[in-house]
CSV table of C-alpha atoms in Angstrom, one decimal:
chain,number,residue,atom,x,y,z
A,1,MET,CA,-102.9,-106.7,-120.8
A,2,LYS,CA,-99.2,-106.8,-121.6
A,3,ASN,CA,-99.1,-110.6,-120.9
A,4,ASN,CA,-102.2,-111.2,-123.1
A,5,LEU,CA,-100.5,-109.4,-126.1
A,6,LEU,CA,-97.4,-111.4,-125.7
A,7,THR,CA,-99.4,-114.7,-125.4
A,8,PHE,CA,-101.4,-113.9,-128.5
A,9,ALA,CA,-98.3,-113.0,-130.4
A,10,LEU,CA,-96.6,-116.2,-129.5
A,11,LEU,CA,-99.7,-118.2,-130.4
A,12,GLY,CA,-100.0,-116.4,-133.7
A,13,ALA,CA,-96.4,-117.2,-134.5
A,14,ALA,CA,-96.8,-120.8,-133.6
A,15,ALA,CA,-100.0,-121.1,-135.7
A,16,LEU,CA,-98.2,-119.7,-138.7
A,17,MET,CA,-95.3,-122.1,-138.3
A,18,MET,CA,-97.6,-125.1,-137.7
A,19,GLY,CA,-100.2,-124.1,-140.2
A,20,GLY,CA,-98.4,-125.7,-143.1
A,21,CYS,CA,-97.1,-122.5,-144.8
A,22,GLN,CA,-93.7,-123.1,-146.2
A,23,THR,CA,-91.1,-121.1,-148.1
A,24,SER,CA,-88.8,-123.1,-150.5
A,25,ARG,CA,-85.8,-121.8,-152.4
A,26,THR,CA,-83.6,-123.6,-154.9
A,27,ALA,CA,-80.3,-122.4,-156.4
A,28,SER,CA,-78.0,-123.9,-159.0
A,29,PHE,CA,-74.2,-123.3,-159.2
A,30,PRO,CA,-73.1,-124.3,-162.8
A,31,ASN,CA,-69.6,-122.9,-162.5
A,32,HIS,CA,-68.7,-124.9,-159.4
A,33,ASP,CA,-68.3,-128.6,-158.8
A,34,TYR,CA,-70.2,-130.4,-156.0
A,35,ASN,CA,-67.3,-130.6,-153.6
A,36,THR,CA,-66.6,-126.9,-153.9
A,37,VAL,CA,-70.2,-126.0,-153.4
A,38,PHE,CA,-70.6,-128.3,-150.3
A,39,LYS,CA,-67.5,-126.8,-148.7
A,40,GLY,CA,-68.5,-123.3,-149.5
A,41,ALA,CA,-72.0,-123.9,-148.3
A,42,VAL,CA,-70.8,-125.1,-144.9
A,43,ASN,CA,-68.3,-122.2,-144.6
A,44,GLY,CA,-71.0,-119.6,-145.7
A,45,LEU,CA,-73.6,-121.0,-143.2
A,46,CYS,CA,-71.1,-121.1,-140.4
A,47,SER,CA,-70.2,-117.5,-141.0
A,48,GLU,CA,-73.8,-116.4,-139.8
A,49,LYS,CA,-73.8,-115.8,-136.1
A,50,LYS,CA,-77.5,-116.6,-135.8
A,51,LEU,CA,-77.2,-120.0,-137.3
A,52,LEU,CA,-75.6,-123.2,-135.9
A,53,VAL,CA,-74.5,-125.9,-138.4
A,54,TYR,CA,-74.4,-129.0,-136.3
A,55,LYS,CA,-74.2,-131.8,-138.9
A,56,ALA,CA,-73.0,-132.0,-142.5
A,57,ASP,CA,-73.1,-135.2,-144.5
A,58,LYS,CA,-71.3,-134.9,-147.8
A,59,GLN,CA,-72.3,-138.3,-149.0
A,60,LYS,CA,-76.0,-137.7,-148.6
A,61,GLY,CA,-75.8,-134.0,-149.4
A,62,ILE,CA,-77.5,-132.7,-146.3
A,63,ILE,CA,-76.4,-129.9,-144.1
A,64,TRP,CA,-78.4,-129.6,-140.9
A,65,LEU,CA,-78.7,-126.2,-139.2
A,66,GLN,CA,-80.8,-124.4,-136.7
A,67,GLY,CA,-81.2,-120.9,-135.4
A,68,ARG,CA,-79.5,-119.9,-132.2
A,69,GLY,CA,-82.4,-117.7,-131.1
A,70,MET,CA,-85.8,-119.0,-130.1
A,71,PHE,CA,-88.4,-117.1,-132.2
A,72,ALA,CA,-86.8,-115.0,-135.0
A,73,ASN,CA,-84.3,-117.7,-136.3
A,74,PRO,CA,-85.2,-120.8,-138.2
A,75,PRO,CA,-85.9,-124.1,-136.4
A,76,GLU,CA,-84.0,-127.3,-137.3
A,77,THR,CA,-83.7,-127.1,-141.1
A,78,PRO,CA,-82.0,-129.4,-143.6
A,79,VAL,CA,-80.3,-127.9,-146.7
A,80,TYR,CA,-80.1,-130.4,-149.5
A,81,LEU,CA,-77.3,-130.3,-152.1
A,82,THR,CA,-77.6,-132.5,-155.2
A,83,LYS,CA,-75.0,-133.3,-157.8
A,84,ALA,CA,-76.1,-132.6,-161.4
A,85,HIS,CA,-75.1,-134.8,-164.3
A,86,ASP,CA,-72.5,-132.2,-165.5
A,87,GLY,CA,-70.7,-132.1,-162.1
A,88,SER,CA,-72.3,-128.9,-160.9
A,89,ALA,CA,-74.4,-128.7,-157.8
A,90,ASN,CA,-77.9,-127.5,-156.8
A,91,ALA,CA,-79.0,-126.4,-153.3
A,92,SER,CA,-82.5,-126.3,-151.9
A,93,VAL,CA,-84.1,-125.4,-148.6
A,94,THR,CA,-87.6,-125.4,-147.2
A,95,ILE,CA,-88.5,-123.5,-144.1
A,96,GLN,CA,-91.7,-123.2,-142.2
A,97,GLY,CA,-93.6,-119.9,-142.5
A,98,MET,CA,-95.0,-117.9,-145.4
A,99,ASN,CA,-92.4,-115.8,-147.1
A,100,ASN,CA,-89.8,-116.6,-144.5
A,101,PRO,CA,-86.8,-114.4,-145.2
A,102,TRP,CA,-84.4,-117.1,-143.9
A,103,ALA,CA,-84.8,-119.1,-147.1
A,104,ASP,CA,-83.3,-116.3,-149.1
A,105,ARG,CA,-80.7,-115.6,-146.5
A,106,ILE,CA,-79.5,-119.2,-146.5
A,107,MET,CA,-79.2,-119.3,-150.3
A,108,ASN,CA,-77.2,-116.0,-150.1
A,109,LEU,CA,-74.9,-117.4,-147.4
A,110,ILE,CA,-74.2,-120.5,-149.6
A,111,SER,CA,-73.3,-118.4,-152.6
A,112,ASP,CA,-71.2,-116.0,-150.5
A,113,GLY,CA,-69.2,-118.9,-149.2
A,114,LEU,CA,-68.2,-120.0,-152.7
A,115,PRO,CA,-64.9,-118.9,-154.1
A,116,ALA,CA,-65.0,-116.6,-157.1
A,117,GLN,CA,-64.7,-118.6,-160.3
A,118,LYS,CA,-61.4,-117.6,-162.0
A,119,GLN,CA,-61.3,-117.5,-165.7
A,120,GLY,CA,-58.1,-118.3,-167.6
A,121,VAL,CA,-56.4,-116.2,-170.2
A,122,SER,CA,-58.5,-115.8,-173.3
A,123,LYS,CA,-56.6,-117.3,-176.2
A,124,SER,CA,-58.2,-115.2,-178.9
A,125,ARG,CA,-57.6,-111.8,-177.2
A,126,GLY,CA,-54.7,-112.6,-174.8
A,127,LYS,CA,-56.3,-110.6,-172.0
A,128,LYS,CA,-56.5,-111.6,-168.4
A,129,SER,CA,-59.8,-112.1,-166.6
A,130,LEU,CA,-61.2,-109.5,-164.2
A,131,ASP,CA,-60.1,-111.4,-161.1
A,132,GLU,CA,-56.5,-111.7,-162.3
A,133,GLY,CA,-56.5,-108.0,-163.4
A,134,SER,CA,-57.7,-106.9,-160.0
A,135,ASP,CA,-55.0,-109.0,-158.3
A,136,THR,CA,-52.3,-107.2,-160.4
A,137,ASP,CA,-53.9,-103.9,-159.6
A,138,LEU,CA,-53.7,-104.7,-155.9
A,139,GLU,CA,-50.0,-105.7,-156.3
A,140,ARG,CA,-49.3,-102.6,-158.2
A,141,GLN,CA,-50.8,-100.4,-155.5
A,142,GLN,CA,-48.8,-102.3,-152.8
A,143,LEU,CA,-45.6,-101.7,-154.8
A,144,GLU,CA,-46.5,-98.0,-155.1
A,145,LEU,CA,-47.0,-97.7,-151.3
A,146,GLU,CA,-43.7,-99.5,-150.7
A,147,ARG,CA,-42.0,-97.1,-153.1
A,148,GLU,CA,-43.5,-94.1,-151.3
A,149,LYS,CA,-42.4,-95.5,-148.0
A,150,LEU,CA,-38.8,-95.9,-149.2
A,151,LYS,CA,-38.8,-92.4,-150.6
A,152,LEU,CA,-40.0,-91.0,-147.3
A,153,GLU,CA,-37.3,-92.9,-145.4
A,154,LYS,CA,-34.7,-91.7,-147.8
A,155,GLU,CA,-35.8,-88.1,-147.3
A,156,LYS,CA,-35.8,-88.6,-143.5
A,157,PHE,CA,-32.2,-90.0,-143.7
A,158,GLU,CA,-31.1,-87.0,-145.8
A,159,PHE,CA,-32.7,-84.6,-143.4
A,160,GLU,CA,-30.9,-86.2,-140.4
A,161,LYS,CA,-27.7,-86.0,-142.4
A,162,GLN,CA,-28.1,-82.3,-143.1
A,163,LYS,CA,-29.1,-81.7,-139.5
A,164,ARG,CA,-25.8,-83.3,-138.3
A,165,LYS,CA,-23.7,-81.2,-140.8
A,166,THR,CA,-25.3,-77.9,-139.8
A,167,ARG,CA,-25.0,-78.6,-136.1
A,168,LYS,CA,-21.9,-76.8,-134.9
A,169,PRO,CA,-19.7,-78.9,-132.7
A,170,GLN,CA,-20.0,-77.8,-129.1
A,171,PRO,CA,-16.7,-77.3,-127.3
A,172,LYS,CA,-16.1,-80.1,-124.9
A,173,PRO,CA,-16.3,-78.9,-121.3
A,174,GLU,CA,-13.0,-78.8,-119.5
A,175,PRO,CA,-12.7,-81.2,-116.6
A,176,GLU,CA,-13.1,-79.6,-113.3
A,177,PRO,CA,-9.9,-79.6,-111.2
A,178,GLU,CA,-9.9,-81.8,-108.2
A,179,PRO,CA,-10.1,-79.8,-105.0
A,180,GLU,CA,-6.8,-79.5,-103.2
A,181,PRO,CA,-6.7,-80.7,-99.6
A,182,ALA,CA,-7.0,-78.1,-97.0
A,183,ALA,CA,-3.9,-77.0,-95.2
A,184,ASP,CA,-5.3,-78.2,-91.8
A,185,GLU,CA,-5.6,-81.8,-93.0
A,186,GLU,CA,-2.6,-84.1,-93.1
A,187,PRO,CA,-2.1,-86.1,-96.2
A,188,VAL,CA,-3.0,-89.7,-95.9
A,189,GLU,CA,-0.2,-92.1,-96.7
């Protein structure tokens, strides 16, 4: 009975995959140029342990990937990247199966692999962007930690100094006298 259930499950999964149901997803990245999107897409897809990126053609805009597992992971799948007229990029993927979650996961991996878009200083307000502000906050926190560390080291040094001052000098032990030769023994010359 157990083998029959496994056989029916495998046949059902194969029928869904072969039945023509497909899941397609498309994403556009207006704040990034094509080269950045391609590089970020490859990095993002390679970060997933269940996927294997085995071919990436930048000229044609195709990234070939496949799942490392047999049933739960996607079969051989191309991810298409196209360059828009304004220099930005679009990504699209089509995977066999109805409502296949891998289509969404692949698009999320592509967008996760992209670097955050940094904005420059606003000329009208003179404020920094959020990314630059968070960098300065991080630097400020690191400087505070260094300051605390130096303060603790200084206190430790002062403590050791006080400890040495309060310690009373111990009198040096007197050297033990050398034993005198016994009267029976003759001195060696």
